[in-house]
Amino acid sequence: SSETIRDADQGEMEYARWYGVTLNLPNGEILHLGGRDENRSVSPTPEVFNAETGFRSLDDATMVNFGGLAYFPHAWVNSKGDVILLEPSGREMYRMTTEGTGTYEKIGEYPFVSNAHMPSIMYEQDMVARMANDGGLWVANIAEDVPTWTRVAQMDKDRYDGGMVMLADGRIAVAGGSEGFLSLNNANKTIEVWDPRDNSVEILAEGAIERLYHASEILLPDGTIFVGGGGATGPLNNTSFAIIAADCLYDEAGARANR
């Protein structure tokens, strides 16, 4: 089958979303957060897309005083349907609701330093992991009224522009990155794996090339992970990718297991 890309019949967003974030909501709507326009002016008012009625602005959820709004707000939907946001540049946490014109409130601060380009992931319902600038891995239950963050593991700190992806057995792989933006200094070719069950960390594999800005990490239907791209707008422009088969896909004899 094939799909055709076309303009939505329901109209366009009111605000530009360069470097913004998109979240699927439990009711089937789609939330658009943050970003900026071609003049680098940020877009503080979120918008929700409804397939029948089009876009609506969440005017009462305008993200005032949110540090790093223009660059990849770290945000997830919890089991209550609330959106929990972490400042990409700063330490404040916020709760947003999306019904009607929305609501927005500060709910606390997190106890570590992490910039917008360090990876994070929701690894099970309500449980979020985020990497600090020093490589510390912190987790929290975002369904709590005020999420409490706990440091559970130490990973390699050179993961600026790295990414996280879930393996088929529930462990989390961390790939790519370096010590800074568009930098080959201490570029990290290893794929580390964190196990949420016992907080152990191990090296799964080492890649052949550096994966920096714009790299992607995706769990594929057969349980392997795609690690590709990275580098544009420099110092690399990788158009290659690797397929990684983790140890959980093999039996004790080293053959692919029948999962």
Coordinates of C-alpha atoms in Angstrom, one line a residue:
S1 CA 0.0 0.0 0.0
S2 CA 1.0 3.6 -0.4
E3 CA 0.3 6.8 1.4
T4 CA 0.0 10.3 0.0
I5 CA 1.3 13.4 1.9
R6 CA -1.1 16.3 1.6
D7 CA -2.1 19.4 3.5
A8 CA -4.6 18.8 6.3
D9 CA -8.1 19.8 5.3
Q10 CA -8.6 21.2 8.8
G11 CA -6.2 24.2 8.3
E12 CA -2.9 25.2 9.7
M13 CA -1.3 25.8 13.1
E14 CA -1.2 29.4 14.3
Y15 CA 2.4 29.2 15.5
A16 CA 5.7 28.0 14.0
R17 CA 7.2 24.9 15.6
W18 CA 10.8 24.6 14.5
Y19 CA 12.4 22.4 17.1
G20 CA 9.1 21.8 18.8
V21 CA 7.6 18.6 20.2
T22 CA 4.5 16.6 19.3
L23 CA 2.6 14.2 21.6
N24 CA -0.2 11.9 21.0
L25 CA -3.0 12.4 23.6
P26 CA -5.1 9.6 25.1
N27 CA -8.3 10.9 23.3
G28 CA -6.7 10.8 19.9
E29 CA -5.8 14.4 19.6
I30 CA -2.3 15.6 19.0
L31 CA -0.5 18.2 21.1
H32 CA 2.2 20.6 19.7
L33 CA 4.6 22.3 22.1
G34 CA 7.3 24.8 21.9
G35 CA 9.6 25.6 19.0
R36 CA 10.2 28.9 17.2
D37 CA 9.8 30.7 13.9
E38 CA 12.3 31.7 11.2
N39 CA 13.1 34.8 13.1
R40 CA 14.0 32.8 16.2
S41 CA 10.9 34.0 18.1
V42 CA 9.6 31.3 20.4
S43 CA 6.1 29.9 20.3
P44 CA 4.9 29.7 23.9
T45 CA 1.3 28.8 23.3
P46 CA 0.6 25.1 22.7
E47 CA -1.9 23.9 20.1
V48 CA -4.0 20.8 19.8
F49 CA -5.0 19.1 16.6
N50 CA -8.4 17.4 16.4
A51 CA -9.1 15.4 13.2
E52 CA -12.7 16.7 13.0
T53 CA -12.4 20.3 14.2
G54 CA -8.8 21.2 13.4
F55 CA -6.4 23.2 15.5
R56 CA -7.1 25.0 18.7
S57 CA -4.8 27.1 20.8
L58 CA -4.4 26.4 24.5
D59 CA -4.4 30.0 25.5
D60 CA -4.6 29.3 29.2
A61 CA -1.6 27.0 29.0
T62 CA 0.8 29.5 27.5
M63 CA 4.2 28.4 28.7
V64 CA 5.5 31.5 30.5
N65 CA 8.9 31.4 32.2
F66 CA 9.7 28.0 30.7
G67 CA 13.5 27.8 30.1
G68 CA 14.6 26.5 26.8
L69 CA 11.1 26.5 25.2
A70 CA 12.5 26.9 21.7
Y71 CA 14.6 23.7 21.9
F72 CA 12.9 20.3 22.4
P73 CA 10.8 20.6 25.5
H74 CA 11.0 17.2 27.3
A75 CA 7.4 16.2 27.8
W76 CA 5.3 13.1 28.4
V77 CA 1.6 12.2 29.0
N78 CA 1.0 10.3 32.3
S79 CA -1.7 7.8 33.1
K80 CA -4.0 10.6 34.3
G81 CA -3.9 12.3 30.9
D82 CA -1.8 15.2 32.2
V83 CA 1.3 16.4 30.3
I84 CA 4.4 16.7 32.5
L85 CA 7.1 19.0 31.1
L86 CA 10.8 19.4 32.2
E87 CA 12.7 22.5 31.3
P88 CA 15.3 21.7 28.7
S89 CA 17.4 24.5 30.1
G90 CA 16.7 24.9 33.8
R91 CA 15.3 22.6 36.5
E92 CA 11.6 23.4 36.7
M93 CA 8.8 20.9 36.2
Y94 CA 5.3 21.8 35.0
R95 CA 1.9 20.2 34.6
M96 CA -0.3 20.9 31.6
T97 CA -3.9 19.9 30.8
T98 CA -5.3 20.0 27.3
E99 CA -9.1 20.1 27.6
G100 CA -10.6 23.3 26.3
T101 CA -8.1 26.1 26.4
G102 CA -5.8 24.1 28.8
T103 CA -4.1 24.8 32.1
Y104 CA -0.4 25.2 33.1
E105 CA 1.3 25.2 36.5
K106 CA 4.7 24.8 38.0
I107 CA 4.8 21.6 40.2
G108 CA 8.4 21.6 41.4
E109 CA 12.1 21.3 40.4
Y110 CA 14.3 18.4 39.5
P111 CA 17.6 17.9 41.4
F112 CA 20.2 17.6 38.6
V113 CA 21.5 19.6 35.6
S114 CA 20.6 18.4 32.1
N115 CA 20.4 20.4 28.8
A116 CA 18.0 20.0 26.0
H117 CA 20.3 17.8 23.9
M118 CA 20.7 15.0 26.6
P119 CA 18.5 12.0 26.1
S120 CA 15.4 11.0 28.0
I121 CA 12.7 8.3 27.6
M122 CA 9.4 7.0 29.1
Y123 CA 10.3 3.3 29.6
E124 CA 7.0 2.1 31.2
Q125 CA 3.7 3.8 32.0
D126 CA 4.4 6.9 34.1
M127 CA 8.1 6.0 34.5
V128 CA 10.6 8.4 32.9
A129 CA 14.4 8.3 32.8
R130 CA 16.5 11.4 32.0
M131 CA 20.3 11.7 31.7
A132 CA 22.1 14.5 33.5
N133 CA 25.1 16.3 32.0
D134 CA 27.5 14.3 34.2
G135 CA 26.1 10.9 32.9
G136 CA 23.9 10.2 35.9
L137 CA 20.7 8.5 35.1
W138 CA 17.6 9.7 37.0
V139 CA 14.1 8.3 37.1
A140 CA 10.7 9.5 38.3
N141 CA 7.1 8.5 38.4
I142 CA 5.4 11.4 36.6
A143 CA 1.9 10.4 37.8
E144 CA 2.9 11.7 41.3
D145 CA 1.6 15.1 42.2
V146 CA 5.2 16.2 42.5
P147 CA 7.5 13.7 40.8
T148 CA 10.5 12.6 43.0
W149 CA 13.7 11.9 41.1
T150 CA 16.1 9.2 42.0
R151 CA 19.6 8.7 40.6
V152 CA 19.8 5.0 39.7
A153 CA 22.9 4.5 37.5
Q154 CA 26.0 6.1 36.1
M155 CA 26.5 6.1 32.3
D156 CA 29.0 7.7 30.0
K157 CA 28.6 11.5 30.2
D158 CA 29.5 12.2 26.5
R159 CA 25.9 11.8 25.2
Y160 CA 25.2 15.3 24.0
D161 CA 22.8 14.7 21.0
G162 CA 22.7 11.0 21.8
G163 CA 19.4 9.1 22.0
M164 CA 17.6 6.4 24.0
V165 CA 15.5 3.5 22.6
M166 CA 13.8 0.6 24.3
L167 CA 15.0 -2.9 23.5
A168 CA 12.6 -5.8 23.0
D169 CA 13.1 -7.1 26.5
G170 CA 12.4 -3.7 28.2
R171 CA 16.0 -2.6 28.7
I172 CA 17.0 0.9 27.4
A173 CA 19.8 1.4 24.9
V174 CA 21.7 4.7 24.7
A175 CA 23.6 5.5 21.5
G176 CA 25.5 8.3 19.9
G177 CA 26.5 11.7 21.2
S178 CA 29.7 13.5 22.1
E179 CA 30.8 16.1 24.6
G180 CA 29.1 19.0 22.8
F181 CA 27.1 20.4 19.9
L182 CA 28.4 19.4 16.5
S183 CA 31.6 18.2 18.2
L184 CA 33.7 15.1 17.5
N185 CA 35.5 15.6 20.8
N186 CA 35.0 12.4 22.9
A187 CA 32.4 11.2 20.3
N188 CA 30.8 8.1 21.8
K189 CA 30.5 5.1 19.5
T190 CA 29.4 2.7 22.2
I191 CA 25.8 1.5 22.8
E192 CA 25.2 1.3 26.5
V193 CA 22.3 -0.6 27.9
W194 CA 20.5 0.2 31.2
D195 CA 18.3 -2.4 32.8
P196 CA 15.5 -0.8 34.9
R197 CA 15.0 -4.1 36.8
D198 CA 18.3 -4.0 38.6
N199 CA 19.8 -0.7 37.3
S200 CA 22.8 -2.5 35.8
V201 CA 24.7 -0.9 32.9
E202 CA 26.7 -2.7 30.2
I203 CA 28.1 -2.1 26.8
L204 CA 26.0 -3.8 24.1
A205 CA 28.1 -2.9 21.0
E206 CA 30.4 -0.3 19.5
G207 CA 29.5 1.4 16.2
A208 CA 31.9 2.1 13.3
I209 CA 31.2 5.8 13.0
E210 CA 30.1 8.7 15.2
R211 CA 26.4 9.5 15.5
L212 CA 25.8 13.1 16.4
Y213 CA 23.2 15.8 15.7
H214 CA 20.1 14.5 13.9
A215 CA 20.9 10.9 14.5
S216 CA 17.9 8.5 15.1
E217 CA 17.4 5.4 17.2
I218 CA 14.3 3.3 16.6
L219 CA 13.0 -0.1 17.8
L220 CA 12.0 -2.2 14.7
P221 CA 9.2 -4.7 14.5
D222 CA 11.6 -7.7 14.5
G223 CA 13.2 -6.5 17.8
T224 CA 16.4 -5.1 16.3
I225 CA 17.2 -1.4 16.7
F226 CA 17.9 1.1 13.9
V227 CA 20.8 3.5 14.6
G228 CA 21.4 5.9 11.8
G229 CA 22.2 9.4 10.4
G230 CA 23.8 12.0 12.5
G231 CA 26.1 14.9 11.9
A232 CA 24.4 17.3 9.6
T233 CA 25.1 20.3 9.5
G234 CA 28.6 19.0 10.4
P235 CA 31.2 18.0 11.1
L236 CA 29.8 14.8 9.6
N237 CA 26.9 14.2 7.3
N238 CA 26.1 10.5 7.8
T239 CA 23.6 9.0 5.5
S240 CA 24.3 5.5 6.7
F241 CA 22.6 3.3 9.3
A242 CA 23.3 0.2 11.4
I243 CA 20.9 -2.5 12.5
I244 CA 21.7 -3.8 16.0
A245 CA 20.5 -7.2 17.3
A246 CA 20.7 -7.2 21.1
D247 CA 21.6 -10.4 23.0
C248 CA 18.0 -10.8 24.1
L249 CA 17.2 -11.9 20.5
Y250 CA 19.5 -15.0 20.7
D251 CA 19.3 -18.3 22.5
E252 CA 22.1 -19.8 24.6
A253 CA 23.7 -21.5 21.6
G254 CA 24.0 -18.1 19.8
A255 CA 21.3 -18.7 17.3
R256 CA 18.4 -16.3 16.7
A257 CA 15.7 -17.3 19.2
N258 CA 12.1 -18.0 18.2
R259 CA 10.4 -15.2 20.0

